[in-house]
Amino acid sequence: MVTDAAVREFLDRVEHPVRRRDAATMLEVMTRVTGQPAKMWGSSIVGFGSYHYRYASGREGDAPAAGFSPRKPATTIYLNDGIDAHAELVERLGPHTTGVGCLYLKDLAQIDLAALEEIIAASYRTLTSGTFGQRARDGGDG
């Protein structure tokens, strides 16, 4: 859920210096790639734009179309269309780990930022092209 919290205030409170630096980079990259302003979703996700999802189960709602969170162990990049939708680009990234719909990056200085930007742009396009009906764990068509 979108909140009124200030994005910059949240990012200024990030204690880990690499996460704080990477958050500033992600703020710039996602703003540029999506063309949307950053907004807080809940207490720890910086989101850009939104999309509506509706699953076969009947569950539906809204979520950020692109987003990140500077978590203590790593910066989390949310790819709600699923990591598998971007497999080829993910291989180009450099050091990272993944979840079903998340990229975990410990240091953006070691990442291929051009590949990351392509991933974010493709995911954003997919999620904002209409009501999205898949869960990240079900894989995306990219």
PDB file of C-alpha atoms in Angstrom:
ATOM      1  CA  MET A   1       0.000   0.000   0.000  1.00  0.00           C
ATOM      2  CA  VAL A   2       1.305   3.457  -0.921  1.00  0.00           C
ATOM      3  CA  THR A   3       2.079   5.632   2.087  1.00  0.00           C
ATOM      4  CA  ASP A   4       2.777   9.322   2.590  1.00  0.00           C
ATOM      5  CA  ALA A   5       6.258   8.624   3.962  1.00  0.00           C
ATOM      6  CA  ALA A   6       9.073  10.572   2.339  1.00  0.00           C
ATOM      7  CA  VAL A   7      11.334   8.441   0.156  1.00  0.00           C
ATOM      8  CA  ARG A   8      14.474  10.535   0.733  1.00  0.00           C
ATOM      9  CA  GLU A   9      13.983  10.486   4.512  1.00  0.00           C
ATOM     10  CA  PHE A  10      13.718   6.694   4.387  1.00  0.00           C
ATOM     11  CA  LEU A  11      16.840   6.366   2.229  1.00  0.00           C
ATOM     12  CA  ASP A  12      18.814   8.810   4.394  1.00  0.00           C
ATOM     13  CA  ARG A  13      18.185   6.501   7.377  1.00  0.00           C
ATOM     14  CA  VAL A  14      19.781   3.467   5.679  1.00  0.00           C
ATOM     15  CA  GLU A  15      22.714   2.637   7.946  1.00  0.00           C
ATOM     16  CA  HIS A  16      24.861   0.432   5.710  1.00  0.00           C
ATOM     17  CA  PRO A  17      26.976   2.781   3.531  1.00  0.00           C
ATOM     18  CA  VAL A  18      26.938   0.519   0.439  1.00  0.00           C
ATOM     19  CA  ARG A  19      23.143   0.030   0.689  1.00  0.00           C
ATOM     20  CA  ARG A  20      22.684   3.799   1.073  1.00  0.00           C
ATOM     21  CA  ARG A  21      24.913   4.483  -1.963  1.00  0.00           C
ATOM     22  CA  ASP A  22      23.165   1.769  -3.987  1.00  0.00           C
ATOM     23  CA  ALA A  23      19.743   3.112  -2.954  1.00  0.00           C
ATOM     24  CA  ALA A  24      20.659   6.517  -4.401  1.00  0.00           C
ATOM     25  CA  THR A  25      21.693   4.785  -7.634  1.00  0.00           C
ATOM     26  CA  MET A  26      18.492   2.712  -7.765  1.00  0.00           C
ATOM     27  CA  LEU A  27      16.384   5.814  -7.109  1.00  0.00           C
ATOM     28  CA  GLU A  28      17.960   7.515 -10.132  1.00  0.00           C
ATOM     29  CA  VAL A  29      17.836   4.418 -12.373  1.00  0.00           C
ATOM     30  CA  MET A  30      14.229   3.467 -11.612  1.00  0.00           C
ATOM     31  CA  THR A  31      12.989   7.058 -11.909  1.00  0.00           C
ATOM     32  CA  ARG A  32      14.633   7.348 -15.323  1.00  0.00           C
ATOM     33  CA  VAL A  33      13.625   3.893 -16.596  1.00  0.00           C
ATOM     34  CA  THR A  34       9.983   4.082 -15.462  1.00  0.00           C
ATOM     35  CA  GLY A  35       9.391   7.820 -15.851  1.00  0.00           C
ATOM     36  CA  GLN A  36       7.544   7.641 -12.519  1.00  0.00           C
ATOM     37  CA  PRO A  37       8.235   9.357  -9.186  1.00  0.00           C
ATOM     38  CA  ALA A  38       9.335   7.238  -6.238  1.00  0.00           C
ATOM     39  CA  LYS A  39       6.751   6.486  -3.553  1.00  0.00           C
ATOM     40  CA  MET A  40       6.919   4.462  -0.381  1.00  0.00           C
ATOM     41  CA  TRP A  41       4.938   1.225  -0.403  1.00  0.00           C
ATOM     42  CA  GLY A  42       4.638   0.169   3.196  1.00  0.00           C
ATOM     43  CA  SER A  43       7.565   0.951   5.468  1.00  0.00           C
ATOM     44  CA  SER A  44      10.498  -0.298   3.382  1.00  0.00           C
ATOM     45  CA  ILE A  45       9.764  -0.587  -0.358  1.00  0.00           C
ATOM     46  CA  VAL A  46      10.484   2.269  -2.743  1.00  0.00           C
ATOM     47  CA  GLY A  47       8.100   1.794  -5.651  1.00  0.00           C
ATOM     48  CA  PHE A  48       7.613   3.355  -9.081  1.00  0.00           C
ATOM     49  CA  GLY A  49       4.279   3.331 -10.834  1.00  0.00           C
ATOM     50  CA  SER A  50       1.757   0.624 -10.084  1.00  0.00           C
ATOM     51  CA  TYR A  51       0.002  -2.279 -11.695  1.00  0.00           C
ATOM     52  CA  HIS A  52      -3.153  -4.196 -10.990  1.00  0.00           C
ATOM     53  CA  TYR A  53      -2.949  -7.957 -10.599  1.00  0.00           C
ATOM     54  CA  ARG A  54      -5.722 -10.513 -10.677  1.00  0.00           C
ATOM     55  CA  TYR A  55      -4.973 -14.192 -10.128  1.00  0.00           C
ATOM     56  CA  ALA A  56      -7.079 -17.171 -11.187  1.00  0.00           C
ATOM     57  CA  SER A  57      -7.875 -17.671  -7.486  1.00  0.00           C
ATOM     58  CA  GLY A  58      -9.784 -14.379  -7.544  1.00  0.00           C
ATOM     59  CA  ARG A  59      -7.246 -12.523  -5.444  1.00  0.00           C
ATOM     60  CA  GLU A  60      -6.461  -9.079  -6.823  1.00  0.00           C
ATOM     61  CA  GLY A  61      -4.809  -5.859  -5.804  1.00  0.00           C
ATOM     62  CA  ASP A  62      -2.248  -3.225  -6.691  1.00  0.00           C
ATOM     63  CA  ALA A  63       1.521  -3.308  -6.323  1.00  0.00           C
ATOM     64  CA  PRO A  64       4.490  -1.212  -7.435  1.00  0.00           C
ATOM     65  CA  ALA A  65       5.383  -1.875 -11.083  1.00  0.00           C
ATOM     66  CA  ALA A  66       9.074  -1.457 -10.212  1.00  0.00           C
ATOM     67  CA  GLY A  67      10.611  -1.297  -6.794  1.00  0.00           C
ATOM     68  CA  PHE A  68      13.546  -1.873  -4.508  1.00  0.00           C
ATOM     69  CA  SER A  69      14.396  -2.019  -0.841  1.00  0.00           C
ATOM     70  CA  PRO A  70      17.806  -1.433   0.760  1.00  0.00           C
ATOM     71  CA  ARG A  71      17.705  -4.419   3.126  1.00  0.00           C
ATOM     72  CA  LYS A  72      20.599  -5.153   5.492  1.00  0.00           C
ATOM     73  CA  PRO A  73      21.931  -8.252   3.688  1.00  0.00           C
ATOM     74  CA  ALA A  74      21.444  -6.882   0.146  1.00  0.00           C
ATOM     75  CA  THR A  75      19.515  -4.439  -1.986  1.00  0.00           C
ATOM     76  CA  THR A  76      16.359  -6.200  -3.107  1.00  0.00           C
ATOM     77  CA  ILE A  77      15.019  -5.473  -6.602  1.00  0.00           C
ATOM     78  CA  TYR A  78      11.411  -6.596  -7.029  1.00  0.00           C
ATOM     79  CA  LEU A  79      10.533  -8.208 -10.364  1.00  0.00           C
ATOM     80  CA  ASN A  80       6.923  -9.236  -9.952  1.00  0.00           C
ATOM     81  CA  ASP A  81       6.804 -10.831 -13.385  1.00  0.00           C
ATOM     82  CA  GLY A  82       9.355 -13.379 -12.145  1.00  0.00           C
ATOM     83  CA  ILE A  83      13.113 -13.792 -12.434  1.00  0.00           C
ATOM     84  CA  ASP A  84      12.723 -16.479 -15.112  1.00  0.00           C
ATOM     85  CA  ALA A  85      11.245 -13.891 -17.491  1.00  0.00           C
ATOM     86  CA  HIS A  86      14.693 -12.243 -17.552  1.00  0.00           C
ATOM     87  CA  ALA A  87      17.016 -15.255 -17.354  1.00  0.00           C
ATOM     88  CA  GLU A  88      19.368 -14.216 -20.150  1.00  0.00           C
ATOM     89  CA  LEU A  89      19.892 -10.701 -18.783  1.00  0.00           C
ATOM     90  CA  VAL A  90      20.172 -11.935 -15.195  1.00  0.00           C
ATOM     91  CA  GLU A  91      23.147 -14.077 -16.250  1.00  0.00           C
ATOM     92  CA  ARG A  92      24.936 -10.894 -17.406  1.00  0.00           C
ATOM     93  CA  LEU A  93      24.480  -9.068 -14.100  1.00  0.00           C
ATOM     94  CA  GLY A  94      27.509 -10.158 -12.127  1.00  0.00           C
ATOM     95  CA  PRO A  95      27.388 -11.235  -8.455  1.00  0.00           C
ATOM     96  CA  HIS A  96      23.796 -11.695  -7.299  1.00  0.00           C
ATOM     97  CA  THR A  97      21.335 -14.143  -5.816  1.00  0.00           C
ATOM     98  CA  THR A  98      17.675 -14.559  -6.677  1.00  0.00           C
ATOM     99  CA  GLY A  99      14.334 -15.453  -5.234  1.00  0.00           C
ATOM    100  CA  VAL A 100      11.237 -16.184  -7.281  1.00  0.00           C
ATOM    101  CA  GLY A 101      10.533 -12.521  -7.944  1.00  0.00           C
ATOM    102  CA  CYS A 102      13.544 -10.781  -6.422  1.00  0.00           C
ATOM    103  CA  LEU A 103      17.134  -9.979  -7.263  1.00  0.00           C
ATOM    104  CA  TYR A 104      19.479  -9.588  -4.309  1.00  0.00           C
ATOM    105  CA  LEU A 105      22.466  -7.349  -5.022  1.00  0.00           C
ATOM    106  CA  LYS A 106      25.182  -6.732  -2.438  1.00  0.00           C
ATOM    107  CA  ASP A 107      27.127  -4.103  -4.391  1.00  0.00           C
ATOM    108  CA  LEU A 108      25.958  -2.281  -7.525  1.00  0.00           C
ATOM    109  CA  ALA A 109      29.578  -1.351  -8.278  1.00  0.00           C
ATOM    110  CA  GLN A 110      30.061  -5.020  -9.290  1.00  0.00           C
ATOM    111  CA  ILE A 111      26.876  -5.221 -11.389  1.00  0.00           C
ATOM    112  CA  ASP A 112      26.336  -4.670 -15.118  1.00  0.00           C
ATOM    113  CA  LEU A 113      24.021  -1.670 -14.698  1.00  0.00           C
ATOM    114  CA  ALA A 114      23.015  -1.702 -18.376  1.00  0.00           C
ATOM    115  CA  ALA A 115      21.695  -5.268 -17.955  1.00  0.00           C
ATOM    116  CA  LEU A 116      19.922  -4.277 -14.720  1.00  0.00           C
ATOM    117  CA  GLU A 117      18.279  -1.327 -16.466  1.00  0.00           C
ATOM    118  CA  GLU A 118      17.088  -3.604 -19.292  1.00  0.00           C
ATOM    119  CA  ILE A 119      15.614  -6.035 -16.760  1.00  0.00           C
ATOM    120  CA  ILE A 120      13.793  -3.265 -14.894  1.00  0.00           C
ATOM    121  CA  ALA A 121      12.481  -1.725 -18.136  1.00  0.00           C
ATOM    122  CA  ALA A 122      11.224  -5.073 -19.474  1.00  0.00           C
ATOM    123  CA  SER A 123       9.567  -5.984 -16.182  1.00  0.00           C
ATOM    124  CA  TYR A 124       7.939  -2.558 -15.937  1.00  0.00           C
ATOM    125  CA  ARG A 125       6.577  -2.821 -19.496  1.00  0.00           C
ATOM    126  CA  THR A 126       5.149  -6.273 -18.806  1.00  0.00           C
ATOM    127  CA  LEU A 127       3.506  -5.289 -15.553  1.00  0.00           C
ATOM    128  CA  THR A 128       1.982  -2.049 -16.848  1.00  0.00           C
ATOM    129  CA  SER A 129       0.613  -3.403 -20.129  1.00  0.00           C
ATOM    130  CA  GLY A 130      -2.722  -4.394 -18.529  1.00  0.00           C
ATOM    131  CA  THR A 131      -3.975  -6.478 -15.639  1.00  0.00           C
ATOM    132  CA  PHE A 132      -1.237  -8.953 -14.786  1.00  0.00           C
ATOM    133  CA  GLY A 133      -2.473 -12.467 -14.122  1.00  0.00           C
ATOM    134  CA  GLN A 134       0.558 -14.491 -13.113  1.00  0.00           C
ATOM    135  CA  ARG A 135       2.358 -14.881  -9.842  1.00  0.00           C
ATOM    136  CA  ALA A 136       6.127 -14.485 -10.034  1.00  0.00           C
ATOM    137  CA  ARG A 137       6.529 -18.112  -8.963  1.00  0.00           C
ATOM    138  CA  ASP A 138       4.570 -19.197 -12.048  1.00  0.00           C
ATOM    139  CA  GLY A 139       7.170 -17.579 -14.328  1.00  0.00           C
ATOM    140  CA  GLY A 140       6.658 -14.808 -16.787  1.00  0.00           C
ATOM    141  CA  ASP A 141       6.683 -14.623 -20.523  1.00  0.00           C
ATOM    142  CA  GLY A 142       8.806 -11.462 -20.372  1.00  0.00           C
TER     143      GLY A 142
END
